[in-house]
Tab-separated table of C-alpha atoms in Angstrom:
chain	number	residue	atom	x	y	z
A	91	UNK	CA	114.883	30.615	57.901
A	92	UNK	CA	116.236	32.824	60.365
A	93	UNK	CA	115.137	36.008	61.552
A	94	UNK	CA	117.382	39.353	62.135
A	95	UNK	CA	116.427	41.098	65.091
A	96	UNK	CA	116.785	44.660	65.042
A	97	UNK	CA	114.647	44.863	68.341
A	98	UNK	CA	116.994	47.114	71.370
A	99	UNK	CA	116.680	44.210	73.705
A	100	UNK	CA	116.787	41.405	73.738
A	101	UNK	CA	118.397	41.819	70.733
A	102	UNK	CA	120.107	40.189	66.953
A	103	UNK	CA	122.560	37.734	68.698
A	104	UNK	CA	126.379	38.742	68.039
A	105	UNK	CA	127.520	35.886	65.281
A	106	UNK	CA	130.084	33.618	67.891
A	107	UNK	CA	127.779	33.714	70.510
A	108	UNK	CA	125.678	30.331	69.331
A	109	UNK	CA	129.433	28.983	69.234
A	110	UNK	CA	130.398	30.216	72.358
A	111	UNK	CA	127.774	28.232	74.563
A	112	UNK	CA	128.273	25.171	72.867
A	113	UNK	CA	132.031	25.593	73.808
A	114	UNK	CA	130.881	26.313	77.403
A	115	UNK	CA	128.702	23.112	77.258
A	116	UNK	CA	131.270	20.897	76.192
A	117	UNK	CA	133.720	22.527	79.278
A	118	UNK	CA	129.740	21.606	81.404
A	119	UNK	CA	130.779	25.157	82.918
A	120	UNK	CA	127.369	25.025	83.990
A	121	UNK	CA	128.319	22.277	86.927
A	122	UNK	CA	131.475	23.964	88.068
A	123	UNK	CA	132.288	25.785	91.331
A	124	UNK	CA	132.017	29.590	91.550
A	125	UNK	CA	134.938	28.926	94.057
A	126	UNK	CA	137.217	27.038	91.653
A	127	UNK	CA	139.983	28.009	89.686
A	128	UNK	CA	138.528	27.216	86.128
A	129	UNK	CA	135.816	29.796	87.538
A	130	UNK	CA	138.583	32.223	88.337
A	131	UNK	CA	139.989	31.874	85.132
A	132	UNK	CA	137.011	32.806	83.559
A	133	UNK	CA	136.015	35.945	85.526
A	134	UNK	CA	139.719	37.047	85.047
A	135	UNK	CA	139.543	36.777	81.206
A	136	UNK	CA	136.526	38.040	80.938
A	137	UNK	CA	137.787	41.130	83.228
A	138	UNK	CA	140.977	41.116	81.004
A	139	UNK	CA	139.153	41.697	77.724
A	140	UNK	CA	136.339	43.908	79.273
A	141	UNK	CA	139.470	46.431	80.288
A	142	UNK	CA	140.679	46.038	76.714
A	143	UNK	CA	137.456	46.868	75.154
A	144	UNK	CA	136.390	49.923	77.642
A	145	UNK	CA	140.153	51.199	78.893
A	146	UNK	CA	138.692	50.401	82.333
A	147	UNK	CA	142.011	51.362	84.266
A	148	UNK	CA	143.392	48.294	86.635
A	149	UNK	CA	141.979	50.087	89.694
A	150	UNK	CA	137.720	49.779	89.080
A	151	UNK	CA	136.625	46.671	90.077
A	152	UNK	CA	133.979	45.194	87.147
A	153	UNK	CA	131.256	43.185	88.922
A	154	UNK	CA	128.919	40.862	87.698
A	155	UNK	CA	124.398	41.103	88.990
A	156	UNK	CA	121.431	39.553	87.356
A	157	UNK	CA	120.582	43.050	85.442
A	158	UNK	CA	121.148	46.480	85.298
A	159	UNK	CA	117.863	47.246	86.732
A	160	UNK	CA	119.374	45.852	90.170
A	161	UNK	CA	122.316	48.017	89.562
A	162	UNK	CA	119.831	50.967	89.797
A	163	UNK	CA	118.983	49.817	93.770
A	164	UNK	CA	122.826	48.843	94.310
A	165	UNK	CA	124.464	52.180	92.943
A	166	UNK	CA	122.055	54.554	95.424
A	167	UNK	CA	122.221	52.036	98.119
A	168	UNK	CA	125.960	52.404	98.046
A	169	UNK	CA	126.587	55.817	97.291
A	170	UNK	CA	123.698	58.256	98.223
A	171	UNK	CA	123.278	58.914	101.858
A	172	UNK	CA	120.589	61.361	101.486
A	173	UNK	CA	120.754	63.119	97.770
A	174	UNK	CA	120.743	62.151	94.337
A	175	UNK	CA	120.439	63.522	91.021
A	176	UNK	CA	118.818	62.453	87.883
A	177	UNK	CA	118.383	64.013	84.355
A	178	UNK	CA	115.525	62.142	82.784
A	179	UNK	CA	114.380	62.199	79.322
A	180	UNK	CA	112.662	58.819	78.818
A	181	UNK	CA	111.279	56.132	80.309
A	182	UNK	CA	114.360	53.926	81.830
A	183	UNK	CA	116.289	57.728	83.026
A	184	UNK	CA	112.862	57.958	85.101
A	185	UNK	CA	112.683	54.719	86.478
A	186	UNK	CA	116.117	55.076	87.613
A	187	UNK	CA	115.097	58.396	89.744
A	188	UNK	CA	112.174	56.470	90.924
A	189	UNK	CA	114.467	53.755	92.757
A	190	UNK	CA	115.774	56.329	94.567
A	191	UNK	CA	112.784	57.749	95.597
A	192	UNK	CA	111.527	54.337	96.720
A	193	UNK	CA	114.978	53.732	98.738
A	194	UNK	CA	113.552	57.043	100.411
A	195	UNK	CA	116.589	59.200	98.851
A	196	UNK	CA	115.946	63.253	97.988
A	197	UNK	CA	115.616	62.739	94.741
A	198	UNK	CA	116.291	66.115	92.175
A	199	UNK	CA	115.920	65.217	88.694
A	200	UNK	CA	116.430	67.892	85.419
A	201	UNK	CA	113.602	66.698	83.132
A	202	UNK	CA	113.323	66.681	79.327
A	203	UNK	CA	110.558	66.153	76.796
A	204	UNK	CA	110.689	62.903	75.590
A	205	UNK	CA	113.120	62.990	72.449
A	206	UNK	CA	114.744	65.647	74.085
A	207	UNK	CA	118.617	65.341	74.734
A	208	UNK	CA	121.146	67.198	77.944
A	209	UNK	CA	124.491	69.646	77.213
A	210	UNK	CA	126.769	69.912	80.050
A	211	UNK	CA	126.022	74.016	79.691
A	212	UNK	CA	122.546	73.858	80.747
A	213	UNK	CA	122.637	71.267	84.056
A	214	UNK	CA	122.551	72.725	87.352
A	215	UNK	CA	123.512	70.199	89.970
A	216	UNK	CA	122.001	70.611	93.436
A	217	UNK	CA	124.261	71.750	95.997
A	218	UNK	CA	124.023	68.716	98.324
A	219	UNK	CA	123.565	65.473	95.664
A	220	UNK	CA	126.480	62.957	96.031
A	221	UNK	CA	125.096	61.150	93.031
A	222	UNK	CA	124.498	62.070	89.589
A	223	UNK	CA	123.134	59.430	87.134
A	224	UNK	CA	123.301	59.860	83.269
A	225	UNK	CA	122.056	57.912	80.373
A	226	UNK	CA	124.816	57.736	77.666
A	227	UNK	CA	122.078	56.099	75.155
A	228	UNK	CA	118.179	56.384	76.721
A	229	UNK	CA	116.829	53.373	75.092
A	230	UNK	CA	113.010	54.164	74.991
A	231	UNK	CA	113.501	57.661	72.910
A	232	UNK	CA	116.778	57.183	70.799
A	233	UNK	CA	118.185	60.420	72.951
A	234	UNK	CA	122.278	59.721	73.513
A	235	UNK	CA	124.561	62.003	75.726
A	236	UNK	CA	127.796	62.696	74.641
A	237	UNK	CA	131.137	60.887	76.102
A	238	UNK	CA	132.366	64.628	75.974
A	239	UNK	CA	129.369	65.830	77.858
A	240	UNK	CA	129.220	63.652	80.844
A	241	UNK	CA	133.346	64.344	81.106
A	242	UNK	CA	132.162	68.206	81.114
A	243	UNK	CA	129.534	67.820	83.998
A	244	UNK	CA	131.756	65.886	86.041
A	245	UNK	CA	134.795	68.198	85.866
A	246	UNK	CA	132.274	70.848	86.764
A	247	UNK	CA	131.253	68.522	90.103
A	248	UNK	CA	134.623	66.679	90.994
A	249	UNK	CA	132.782	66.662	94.724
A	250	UNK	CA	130.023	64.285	93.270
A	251	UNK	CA	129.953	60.658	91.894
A	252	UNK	CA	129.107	60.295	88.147
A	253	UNK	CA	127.310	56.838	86.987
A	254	UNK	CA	126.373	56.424	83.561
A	255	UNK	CA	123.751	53.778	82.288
A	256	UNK	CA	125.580	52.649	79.012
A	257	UNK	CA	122.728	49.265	78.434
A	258	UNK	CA	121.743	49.908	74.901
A	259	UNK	CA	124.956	51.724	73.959
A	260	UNK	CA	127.979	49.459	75.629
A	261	UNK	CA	130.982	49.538	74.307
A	262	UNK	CA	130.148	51.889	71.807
A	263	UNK	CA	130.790	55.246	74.200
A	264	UNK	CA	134.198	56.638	74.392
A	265	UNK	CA	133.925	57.420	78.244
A	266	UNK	CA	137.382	57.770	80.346
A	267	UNK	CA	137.325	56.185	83.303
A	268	UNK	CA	139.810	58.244	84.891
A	269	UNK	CA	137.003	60.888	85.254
A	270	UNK	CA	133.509	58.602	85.460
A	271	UNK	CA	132.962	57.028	88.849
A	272	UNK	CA	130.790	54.060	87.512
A	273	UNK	CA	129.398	52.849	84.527
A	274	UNK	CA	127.338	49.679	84.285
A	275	UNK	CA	125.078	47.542	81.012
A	276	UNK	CA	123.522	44.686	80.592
A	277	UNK	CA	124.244	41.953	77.586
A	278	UNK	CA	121.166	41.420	75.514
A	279	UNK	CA	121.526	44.596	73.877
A	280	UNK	CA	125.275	45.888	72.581
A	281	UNK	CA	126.853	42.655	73.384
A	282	UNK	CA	124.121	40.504	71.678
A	283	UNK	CA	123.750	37.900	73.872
A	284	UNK	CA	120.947	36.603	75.560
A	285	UNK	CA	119.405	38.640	78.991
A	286	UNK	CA	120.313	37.242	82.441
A	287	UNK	CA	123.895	39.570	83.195
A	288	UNK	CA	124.396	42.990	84.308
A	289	UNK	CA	127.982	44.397	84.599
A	290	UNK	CA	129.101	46.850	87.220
A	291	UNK	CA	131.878	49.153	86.165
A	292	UNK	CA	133.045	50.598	90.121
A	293	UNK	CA	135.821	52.837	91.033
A	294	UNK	CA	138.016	52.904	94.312
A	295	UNK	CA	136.390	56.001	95.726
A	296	UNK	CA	132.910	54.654	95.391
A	297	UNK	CA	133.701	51.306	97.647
A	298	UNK	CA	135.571	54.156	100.286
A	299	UNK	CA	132.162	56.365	100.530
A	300	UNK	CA	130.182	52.503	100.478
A	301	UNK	CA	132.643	51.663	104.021
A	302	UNK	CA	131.951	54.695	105.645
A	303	UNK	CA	128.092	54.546	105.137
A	304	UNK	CA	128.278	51.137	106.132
A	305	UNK	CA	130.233	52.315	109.144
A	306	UNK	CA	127.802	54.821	109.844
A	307	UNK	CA	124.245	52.241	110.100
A	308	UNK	CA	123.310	53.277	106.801
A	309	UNK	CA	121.909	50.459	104.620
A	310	UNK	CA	123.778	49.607	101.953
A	311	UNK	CA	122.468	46.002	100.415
A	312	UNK	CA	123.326	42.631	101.835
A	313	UNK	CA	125.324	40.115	99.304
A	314	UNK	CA	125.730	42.896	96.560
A	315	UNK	CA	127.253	45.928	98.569
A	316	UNK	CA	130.521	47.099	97.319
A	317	UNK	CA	132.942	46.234	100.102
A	318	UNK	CA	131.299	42.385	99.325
A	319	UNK	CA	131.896	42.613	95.667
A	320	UNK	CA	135.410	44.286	96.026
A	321	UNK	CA	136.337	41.551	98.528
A	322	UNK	CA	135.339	38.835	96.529
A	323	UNK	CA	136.655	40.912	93.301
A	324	UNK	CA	140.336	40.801	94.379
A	325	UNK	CA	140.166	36.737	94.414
A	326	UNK	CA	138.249	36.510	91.419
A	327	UNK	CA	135.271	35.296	93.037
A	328	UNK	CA	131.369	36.364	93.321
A	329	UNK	CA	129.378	36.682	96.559
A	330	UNK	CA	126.884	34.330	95.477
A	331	UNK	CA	126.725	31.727	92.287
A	332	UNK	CA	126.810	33.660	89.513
A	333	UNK	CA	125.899	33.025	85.664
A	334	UNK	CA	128.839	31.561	85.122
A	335	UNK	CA	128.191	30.482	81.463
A	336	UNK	CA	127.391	34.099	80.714
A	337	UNK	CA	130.074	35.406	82.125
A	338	UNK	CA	132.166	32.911	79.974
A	339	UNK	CA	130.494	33.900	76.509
A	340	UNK	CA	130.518	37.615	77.739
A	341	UNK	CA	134.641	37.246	77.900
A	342	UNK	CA	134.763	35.277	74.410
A	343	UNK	CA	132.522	38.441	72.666
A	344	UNK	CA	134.872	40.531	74.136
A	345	UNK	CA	137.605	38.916	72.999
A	346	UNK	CA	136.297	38.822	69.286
A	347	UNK	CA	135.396	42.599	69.140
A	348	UNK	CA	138.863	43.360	71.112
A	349	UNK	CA	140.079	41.765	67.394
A	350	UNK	CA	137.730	43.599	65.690
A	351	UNK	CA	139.331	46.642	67.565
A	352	UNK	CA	136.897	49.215	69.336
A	353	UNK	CA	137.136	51.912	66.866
A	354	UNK	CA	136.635	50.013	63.896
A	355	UNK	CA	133.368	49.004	65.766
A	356	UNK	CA	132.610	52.640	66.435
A	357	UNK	CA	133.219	53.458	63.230
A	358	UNK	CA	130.977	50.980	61.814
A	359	UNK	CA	128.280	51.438	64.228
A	360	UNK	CA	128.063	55.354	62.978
A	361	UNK	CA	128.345	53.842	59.039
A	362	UNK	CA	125.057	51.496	59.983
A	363	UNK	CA	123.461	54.306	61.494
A	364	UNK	CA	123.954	57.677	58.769
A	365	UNK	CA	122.792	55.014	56.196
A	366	UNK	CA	119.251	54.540	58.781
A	367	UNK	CA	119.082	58.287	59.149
A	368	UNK	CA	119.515	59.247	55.429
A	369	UNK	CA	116.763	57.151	54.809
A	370	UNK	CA	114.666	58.221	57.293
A	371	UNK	CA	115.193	61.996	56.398
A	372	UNK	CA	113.948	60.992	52.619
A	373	UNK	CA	111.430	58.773	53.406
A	374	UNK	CA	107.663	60.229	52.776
A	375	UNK	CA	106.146	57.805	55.165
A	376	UNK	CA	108.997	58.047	58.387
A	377	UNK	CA	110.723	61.219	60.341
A	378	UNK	CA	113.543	61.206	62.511
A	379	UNK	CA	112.215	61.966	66.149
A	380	UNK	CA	115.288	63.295	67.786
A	381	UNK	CA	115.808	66.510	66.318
A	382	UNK	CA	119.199	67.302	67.172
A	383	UNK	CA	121.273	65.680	65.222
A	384	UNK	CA	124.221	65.990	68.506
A	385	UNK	CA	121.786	63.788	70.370
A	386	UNK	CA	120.591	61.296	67.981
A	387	UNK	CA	121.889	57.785	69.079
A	388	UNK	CA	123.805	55.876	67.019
A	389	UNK	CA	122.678	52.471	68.576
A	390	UNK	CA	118.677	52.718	68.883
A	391	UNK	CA	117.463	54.587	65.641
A	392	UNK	CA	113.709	55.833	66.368
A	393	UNK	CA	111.701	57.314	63.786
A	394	UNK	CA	107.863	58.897	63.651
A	395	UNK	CA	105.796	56.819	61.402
A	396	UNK	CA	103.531	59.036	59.281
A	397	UNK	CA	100.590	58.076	57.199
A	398	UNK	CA	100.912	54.158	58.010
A	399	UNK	CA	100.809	51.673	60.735
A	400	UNK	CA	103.538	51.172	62.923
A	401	UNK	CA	102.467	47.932	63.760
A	402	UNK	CA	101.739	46.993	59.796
A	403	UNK	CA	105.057	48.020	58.659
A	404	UNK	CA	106.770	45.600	61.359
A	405	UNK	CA	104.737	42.721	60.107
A	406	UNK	CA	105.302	43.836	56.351
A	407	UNK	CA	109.175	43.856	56.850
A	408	UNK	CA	108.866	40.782	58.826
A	409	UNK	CA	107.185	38.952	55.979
A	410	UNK	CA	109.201	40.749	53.214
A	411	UNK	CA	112.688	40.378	54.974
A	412	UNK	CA	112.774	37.843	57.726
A	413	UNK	CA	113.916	41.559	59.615
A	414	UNK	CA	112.150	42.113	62.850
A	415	UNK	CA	112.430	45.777	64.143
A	416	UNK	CA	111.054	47.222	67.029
A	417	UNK	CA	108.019	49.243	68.212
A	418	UNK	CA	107.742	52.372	69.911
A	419	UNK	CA	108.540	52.848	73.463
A	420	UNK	CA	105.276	53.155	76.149
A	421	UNK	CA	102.739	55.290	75.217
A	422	UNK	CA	104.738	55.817	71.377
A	423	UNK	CA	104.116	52.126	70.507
A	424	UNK	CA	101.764	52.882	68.046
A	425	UNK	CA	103.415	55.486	66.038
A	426	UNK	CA	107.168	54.952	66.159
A	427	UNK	CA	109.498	52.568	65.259
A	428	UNK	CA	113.181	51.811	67.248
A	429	UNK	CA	115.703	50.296	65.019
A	430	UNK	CA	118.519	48.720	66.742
A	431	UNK	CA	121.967	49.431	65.704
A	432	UNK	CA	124.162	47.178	67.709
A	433	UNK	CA	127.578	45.225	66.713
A	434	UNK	CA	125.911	42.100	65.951
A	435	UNK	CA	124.267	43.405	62.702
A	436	UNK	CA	126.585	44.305	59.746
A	437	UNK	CA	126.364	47.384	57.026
A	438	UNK	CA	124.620	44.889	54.280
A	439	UNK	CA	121.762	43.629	56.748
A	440	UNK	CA	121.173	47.493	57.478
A	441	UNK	CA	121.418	47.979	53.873
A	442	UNK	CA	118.830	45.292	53.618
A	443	UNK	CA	116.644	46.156	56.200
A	444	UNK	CA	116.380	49.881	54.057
A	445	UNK	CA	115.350	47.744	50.880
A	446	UNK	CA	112.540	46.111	52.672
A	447	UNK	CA	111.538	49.352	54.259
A	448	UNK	CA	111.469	51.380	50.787
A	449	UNK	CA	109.080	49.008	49.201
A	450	UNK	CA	106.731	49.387	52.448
């Protein structure tokens, strides 16, 4: 019998993507040509759909890497000559600020207690940062920042770039592209399918600051650098030979949530998760660890475990349900759990998944 992952990532596979690589077998996209058209084709569609599903205007490039981790190094390689600036609340916000202290940047960085979430009101950007990285959904704590929020700070800093790391919350922010510079995720989280892709959401100004560093001797990456990926963009082409069947399957789950429609999606995804934080609130034996409710994500649920055994009531629900749900994040592995609330699981697994936690 098959298990339901509610892990954050890797994560429940989205229903058509088992069908999806069998279709991409049968095509044997995995022997053709990053330089031919049926390669093209794909990367177009897959562009196509991705605009459909974001409202990515026809002006940002959308590039494909091996994760979003290397789209860490590539964004401050490209974009920060000397000064960037990070608010970090958990564990993947800090490692982010940490590449650009090892690419010997001037890191600043506003800091939170773990669970804790930002407001546009309250973040003072340094004078001189050209870079300021967000976390729409910070996977390790269950902390989200609001679309509406990261809009606010960059109004307030039209001089600056504005990234935000959407990898366990993709496609389910409402950001507007016409005011973020760059968004990027990764696909074995939101999108369900398995690891191995990273997608690069770029706009025109970043590539013009990337040329004029470039021009200037500053280092800005070798294949991956933005005037490569824009250059090879326009054609439909990669620098290098990319995952092609990913990329394939990553256009086909856009397609089917692009007929799902976006905001039925969002909709649902904030259904799944009141019914995970209603329990959680009534529960004697769990307690909701994000305490405002503005900053509570609605894709990775975490919750204090109180009385029990994190670890017992995983293998319980496992047994019970066939439901695998995830652990706490670092040095929280023992007493917390993060429940996954992605597109690939549906309102009566969630529903199910509460059952099997009830009778813990």
């Amino acid at each position: 019998m098959r298990k339901t992952y509610f892990t954050p990532g890797p994560a429940e596979l989205f229903p058509t993507v088992e069908r999806h690589y069998q279709d991409a077998f049968e095509q044997q996209l995995g022997s053709i040509s990053h330089r031919s058209q049926k390669f093209r084709d794909i990367y177009k569609h897959t562009v196509e759909q991705l605009r459909i599903l974001m409202n990515v205007p026809e002006t940002n490039g959308i590039f494909f890497t091996s994760s979003a981790t290397e789209i860490w190094e590539r964004l401050i390689q490209n974009t920060v000559e000397h000064e960037s600036f990070h608010l970090v609340n958990g564990s993947f916000s800090k490692k982010f600020y940490d590449f650009s202290v090892d690419l010997n940047k001037f890191a600043h960085k506003f800091e939170k207690p773990f669970g804790e979430g930002f407001d546009n009101a309250e973040i003072i950007v340094p004078e001189y940062a050209e870079l300021i990285c967000t976390t729409a959904n910070e996977t390790s704590s269950g902390v989200q920042m609001r679309a509406t929020e990261i809009h606010k700070l960059k109004r307030a800093n039209k001089d600056k770039f504005i990234c935000v790391d959407m990898v366990s919350s993709a496609p389910y922010p409402d950001l507007d592209f016409n005011i973020v510079d760059s968004a990027f995720f990764s696909v074995q989280k939101s999108f369900g399918m398995p690891a191995g892709l990273g997608c690069w959401i770029v706009n025109p100004a970043m590539l013009e600051k990337a040329e004029r560093m470039k021009t200037h001797e500053n280092q800005i990456g070798t294949y991956h650098n933005l005037p490569s990926l824009f250059k090879n963009f326009s054609k439909f082409e990669t620098p290098e030979t990319p995952n092609v069947m990913a990329i394939y399957v990553l256009g086909k789950v856009a397609e089917d949530m692009n007929k799902i429609g976006i905001e039925n999606i969002r909709k649902q995804t904030e259904k799944k998760a009141k019914v995970l934080y209603d329990f959680a609130e009534k529960c004697d034996f769990l307690e909701i660890f994000v305490k405002n409710p503005d900053h509570r994500s609605q894709t990775v649920v975490v919750v204090n475990v109180k009385d029990k055994s994190a670890a017992d009531i995983i293998k319980q629900v496992q047994t019970d349900a066939n439901m695998v749900i995830g652990s706490g994040y670092g040095d929280f592995k023992a007493t917390q759990l993060r429940i996954a609330n992605f597109a690939a699981v549906n309102l009566e697994q969630v529903e199910t998944l509460v059952e099997a936690l009830r009778k813990v």
